[in-house]
PDB file of C-alpha atoms in Angstrom:
ATOM      1  CA  MET C 755       0.088   0.241  -0.175  1.00 90.00           C
ATOM      2  CA  LYS C 756       1.356   3.239  -1.199  1.00 92.00           C
ATOM      3  CA  TRP C 757      -0.428   5.439   1.332  1.00 93.00           C
ATOM      4  CA  SER C 758      -2.968   4.982   4.271  1.00 96.00           C
ATOM      5  CA  TYR C 759      -4.876   7.761   5.928  1.00 96.00           C
ATOM      6  CA  GLU C 760      -7.722   8.772   8.055  1.00 95.00           C
ATOM      7  CA  PRO C 761      -8.789  12.106   8.311  1.00 92.00           C
ATOM      8  CA  ALA C 762      -9.263  13.829  12.006  1.00 91.00           C
ATOM      9  CA  ARG C 763     -12.149  16.011  10.624  1.00 89.00           C
ATOM     10  CA  ALA C 764     -15.023  15.665   8.635  1.00 88.00           C
ATOM     11  CA  GLU C 765     -14.000  18.653   7.038  1.00 87.00           C
ATOM     12  CA  ASP C 766     -10.816  17.217   5.459  1.00 88.00           C
ATOM     13  CA  VAL C 767     -12.409  14.199   3.682  1.00 89.00           C
ATOM     14  CA  PRO C 768     -12.765  16.064   0.244  1.00 88.00           C
ATOM     15  CA  GLU C 769      -9.163  16.983   0.705  1.00 88.00           C
ATOM     16  CA  ALA C 770      -7.980  13.354   1.809  1.00 91.00           C
ATOM     17  CA  PHE C 771     -10.048  11.854  -1.420  1.00 89.00           C
ATOM     18  CA  MET C 772      -8.365  14.112  -3.616  1.00 89.00           C
ATOM     19  CA  ARG C 773      -4.920  13.225  -2.176  1.00 90.00           C
ATOM     20  CA  ALA C 774      -5.796   9.418  -2.505  1.00 93.00           C
ATOM     21  CA  TYR C 775      -6.532   9.688  -6.085  1.00 90.00           C
ATOM     22  CA  ALA C 776      -3.423  11.274  -6.915  1.00 88.00           C
ATOM     23  CA  GLN C 777      -1.070   8.850  -4.647  1.00 90.00           C
ATOM     24  CA  ALA C 778      -2.814   5.884  -6.386  1.00 91.00           C
ATOM     25  CA  LEU C 779      -2.248   7.662  -9.929  1.00 86.00           C
ATOM     26  CA  GLN C 780       1.693   8.681  -9.435  1.00 83.00           C
ATOM     27  CA  PRO C 781       4.361   6.171 -10.551  1.00 80.00           C
ATOM     28  CA  PRO C 782       4.493   3.731  -9.441  1.00 82.00           C
ATOM     29  CA  THR C 783       0.848   3.307  -9.178  1.00 86.00           C
ATOM     30  CA  GLY C 784      -0.764   0.944  -6.400  1.00 91.00           C
ATOM     31  CA  PRO C 785      -3.281   1.003  -4.109  1.00 95.00           C
ATOM     32  CA  VAL C 786      -4.157   3.358  -1.123  1.00 96.00           C
ATOM     33  CA  HIS C 787      -6.259   3.256   1.950  1.00 97.00           C
ATOM     34  CA  LEU C 788      -8.482   6.130   2.845  1.00 96.00           C
ATOM     35  CA  SER C 789     -10.657   5.418   6.492  1.00 96.00           C
ATOM     36  CA  ILE C 790     -13.745   7.696   6.605  1.00 93.00           C
ATOM     37  CA  PRO C 791     -15.510   7.415   9.667  1.00 90.00           C
ATOM     38  CA  MET C 792     -19.023   6.676   9.433  1.00 89.00           C
ATOM     39  CA  ASP C 793     -20.434  10.037  11.215  1.00 87.00           C
ATOM     40  CA  ASP C 794     -18.468  11.890   8.519  1.00 86.00           C
ATOM     41  CA  TRP C 795     -20.608  10.932   5.610  1.00 83.00           C
ATOM     42  CA  LYS C 796     -23.653  12.715   6.929  1.00 84.00           C
ATOM     43  CA  ARG C 797     -21.732  16.220   7.497  1.00 83.00           C
ATOM     44  CA  PRO C 798     -22.457  18.465   4.940  1.00 83.00           C
ATOM     45  CA  LEU C 799     -19.631  20.265   2.989  1.00 78.00           C
ATOM     46  CA  SER C 800     -19.139  23.708   4.116  1.00 75.00           C
ATOM     47  CA  GLY C 801     -17.088  24.926   0.827  1.00 71.00           C
ATOM     48  CA  PHE C 802     -15.359  24.374  -1.995  1.00 67.00           C
ATOM     49  CA  THR C 803     -12.700  21.680  -2.207  1.00 68.00           C
ATOM     50  CA  ARG C 804      -9.534  22.387  -4.121  1.00 70.00           C
ATOM     51  CA  VAL C 805      -9.451  20.120  -7.290  1.00 73.00           C
ATOM     52  CA  ARG C 806      -6.139  18.395  -8.034  1.00 71.00           C
ATOM     53  CA  THR C 807      -4.817  17.699 -11.341  1.00 73.00           C
ATOM     54  CA  VAL C 808      -2.707  14.602 -11.456  1.00 74.00           C
ATOM     55  CA  SER C 809       0.194  13.613 -13.815  1.00 70.00           C
ATOM     56  CA  ASP C 810       1.679  10.278 -14.271  1.00 69.00           C
ATOM     57  CA  ARG C 811       4.872  11.851 -15.819  1.00 68.00           C
ATOM     58  CA  VAL C 812       7.925  12.139 -12.991  1.00 72.00           C
ATOM     59  CA  ALA C 813      10.621  14.402 -13.936  1.00 76.00           C
ATOM     60  CA  PRO C 814      13.044  15.811 -11.286  1.00 77.00           C
ATOM     61  CA  ASP C 815      14.083  19.449 -11.013  1.00 78.00           C
ATOM     62  CA  THR C 816      17.023  20.382 -13.142  1.00 83.00           C
ATOM     63  CA  GLU C 817      18.526  22.624 -10.914  1.00 85.00           C
ATOM     64  CA  ARG C 818      18.296  20.462  -7.890  1.00 83.00           C
ATOM     65  CA  LEU C 819      19.885  17.250  -9.753  1.00 86.00           C
ATOM     66  CA  ARG C 820      22.456  19.583 -11.099  1.00 90.00           C
ATOM     67  CA  GLY C 821      23.529  20.485  -7.608  1.00 89.00           C
ATOM     68  CA  PHE C 822      22.871  16.864  -6.445  1.00 87.00           C
ATOM     69  CA  ALA C 823      25.502  15.283  -9.062  1.00 89.00           C
ATOM     70  CA  GLU C 824      28.275  18.380  -8.199  1.00 92.00           C
ATOM     71  CA  ARG C 825      28.055  17.197  -4.441  1.00 90.00           C
ATOM     72  CA  ILE C 826      28.211  13.506  -5.280  1.00 89.00           C
ATOM     73  CA  SER C 827      30.968  14.047  -7.734  1.00 88.00           C
ATOM     74  CA  ALA C 828      32.614  16.094  -4.954  1.00 92.00           C
ATOM     75  CA  SER C 829      32.329  12.997  -2.808  1.00 92.00           C
ATOM     76  CA  ARG C 830      35.611  11.095  -1.971  1.00 92.00           C
ATOM     77  CA  ARG C 831      34.144   7.839  -0.838  1.00 92.00           C
ATOM     78  CA  PRO C 832      30.521   7.738  -2.430  1.00 92.00           C
ATOM     79  CA  ALA C 833      28.345   5.266  -1.642  1.00 91.00           C
ATOM     80  CA  LEU C 834      24.878   3.969  -3.115  1.00 90.00           C
ATOM     81  CA  VAL C 835      21.901   2.066  -1.373  1.00 88.00           C
ATOM     82  CA  PHE C 836      19.768   0.602  -3.913  1.00 85.00           C
ATOM     83  CA  GLY C 837      16.668  -1.311  -3.410  1.00 82.00           C
ATOM     84  CA  PRO C 838      14.347  -3.853  -5.289  1.00 81.00           C
ATOM     85  CA  GLU C 839      12.879  -0.682  -7.243  1.00 81.00           C
ATOM     86  CA  ALA C 840      16.297  -0.638  -9.535  1.00 82.00           C
ATOM     87  CA  ASP C 841      15.549  -3.992 -10.906  1.00 79.00           C
ATOM     88  CA  ARG C 842      11.766  -3.808 -10.995  1.00 80.00           C
ATOM     89  CA  SER C 843      11.864  -0.461 -12.865  1.00 82.00           C
ATOM     90  CA  GLY C 844      14.532  -1.886 -15.472  1.00 86.00           C
ATOM     91  CA  GLY C 845      17.398   0.105 -13.941  1.00 87.00           C
ATOM     92  CA  TRP C 846      19.867  -2.514 -13.197  1.00 83.00           C
ATOM     93  CA  ASP C 847      22.309  -1.316 -16.106  1.00 90.00           C
ATOM     94  CA  ALA C 848      21.977   2.188 -15.174  1.00 92.00           C
ATOM     95  CA  ALA C 849      22.816   1.385 -11.409  1.00 90.00           C
ATOM     96  CA  VAL C 850      25.741  -0.369 -12.441  1.00 91.00           C
ATOM     97  CA  ALA C 851      26.845   2.392 -14.900  1.00 94.00           C
ATOM     98  CA  LEU C 852      26.378   4.741 -12.218  1.00 92.00           C
ATOM     99  CA  ALA C 853      27.952   3.172  -9.550  1.00 92.00           C
ATOM    100  CA  GLU C 854      31.364   2.660 -12.030  1.00 92.00           C
ATOM    101  CA  LYS C 855      31.058   6.203 -13.023  1.00 92.00           C
ATOM    102  CA  LEU C 856      31.149   7.404  -9.378  1.00 92.00           C
ATOM    103  CA  ARG C 857      33.722   4.291  -7.997  1.00 91.00           C
ATOM    104  CA  ALA C 858      31.152   4.023  -5.680  1.00 92.00           C
ATOM    105  CA  SER C 859      30.458   1.075  -2.708  1.00 89.00           C
ATOM    106  CA  VAL C 860      26.739  -0.229  -3.558  1.00 89.00           C
ATOM    107  CA  TYR C 861      24.961  -1.373  -0.721  1.00 86.00           C
ATOM    108  CA  GLY C 862      21.339  -3.066  -1.065  1.00 80.00           C
ATOM    109  CA  ALA C 863      18.341  -1.728   0.807  1.00 74.00           C
ATOM    110  CA  PRO C 864      17.425  -4.056   3.829  1.00 73.00           C
ATOM    111  CA  LEU C 865      15.058  -6.736   3.503  1.00 65.00           C
ATOM    112  CA  LEU C 866      15.348  -6.648  -0.227  1.00 65.00           C
ATOM    113  CA  ASP C 867      12.572  -8.975  -1.932  1.00 68.00           C
ATOM    114  CA  ARG C 868      14.786  -9.175  -5.146  1.00 64.00           C
ATOM    115  CA  ALA C 869      18.254  -8.541  -6.092  1.00 66.00           C
ATOM    116  CA  SER C 870      18.923  -4.391  -6.707  1.00 71.00           C
ATOM    117  CA  PHE C 871      22.665  -4.950  -7.907  1.00 73.00           C
ATOM    118  CA  PRO C 872      25.201  -7.672  -8.936  1.00 75.00           C
ATOM    119  CA  GLU C 873      26.493  -8.982  -5.564  1.00 74.00           C
ATOM    120  CA  ASP C 874      29.439 -10.390  -7.879  1.00 79.00           C
ATOM    121  CA  HIS C 875      30.510  -6.919  -9.023  1.00 81.00           C
ATOM    122  CA  PRO C 876      33.640  -5.115  -7.555  1.00 80.00           C
ATOM    123  CA  SER C 877      31.415  -2.100  -6.266  1.00 79.00           C
ATOM    124  CA  SER C 878      28.873  -4.331  -4.430  1.00 80.00           C
ATOM    125  CA  ALA C 879      29.580  -3.982  -0.348  1.00 75.00           C
ATOM    126  CA  VAL C 880      27.987  -7.195  -0.172  1.00 67.00           C
ATOM    127  CA  ARG C 881      31.158  -8.743  -1.190  1.00 50.00           C
ATOM    128  CA  SER C 882      33.147  -7.443   1.333  1.00 45.00           C
ATOM    129  CA  VAL C 883      30.725  -8.381   4.160  1.00 45.00           C
ATOM    130  CA  CYS C 884      29.603 -11.768   2.786  1.00 45.00           C
ATOM    131  CA  PRO C 885      32.016 -14.396   1.644  1.00 43.00           C
TER     132      PRO C 885
END
């Protein structure tokens, strides 16, 4: 589940619906849980709620990305942590290329349900921990 929420007040229900809808549709798409107390359904809406638009496109902010790239390039001992999303989204080769370019140690996120980086790769920190 991507997101779970129960509005504290009946007045917060419309905004919670909009947020749940947006969360469910944004990549990676997935289920959300919105719990509405029974008595909130009988409360009238006092005013217009904000309407959200949802995009299924995700793109980073160019300036922030540039600043991040400068900081990581200046790092003396960079380390990367990849979760299963690296493989699930088709980013395995890109993860390997990034680790090699940065000469970074690579760690896997805890409790992985699938491999996130090749453990036999020289950048894999798992090699130095597990024989």
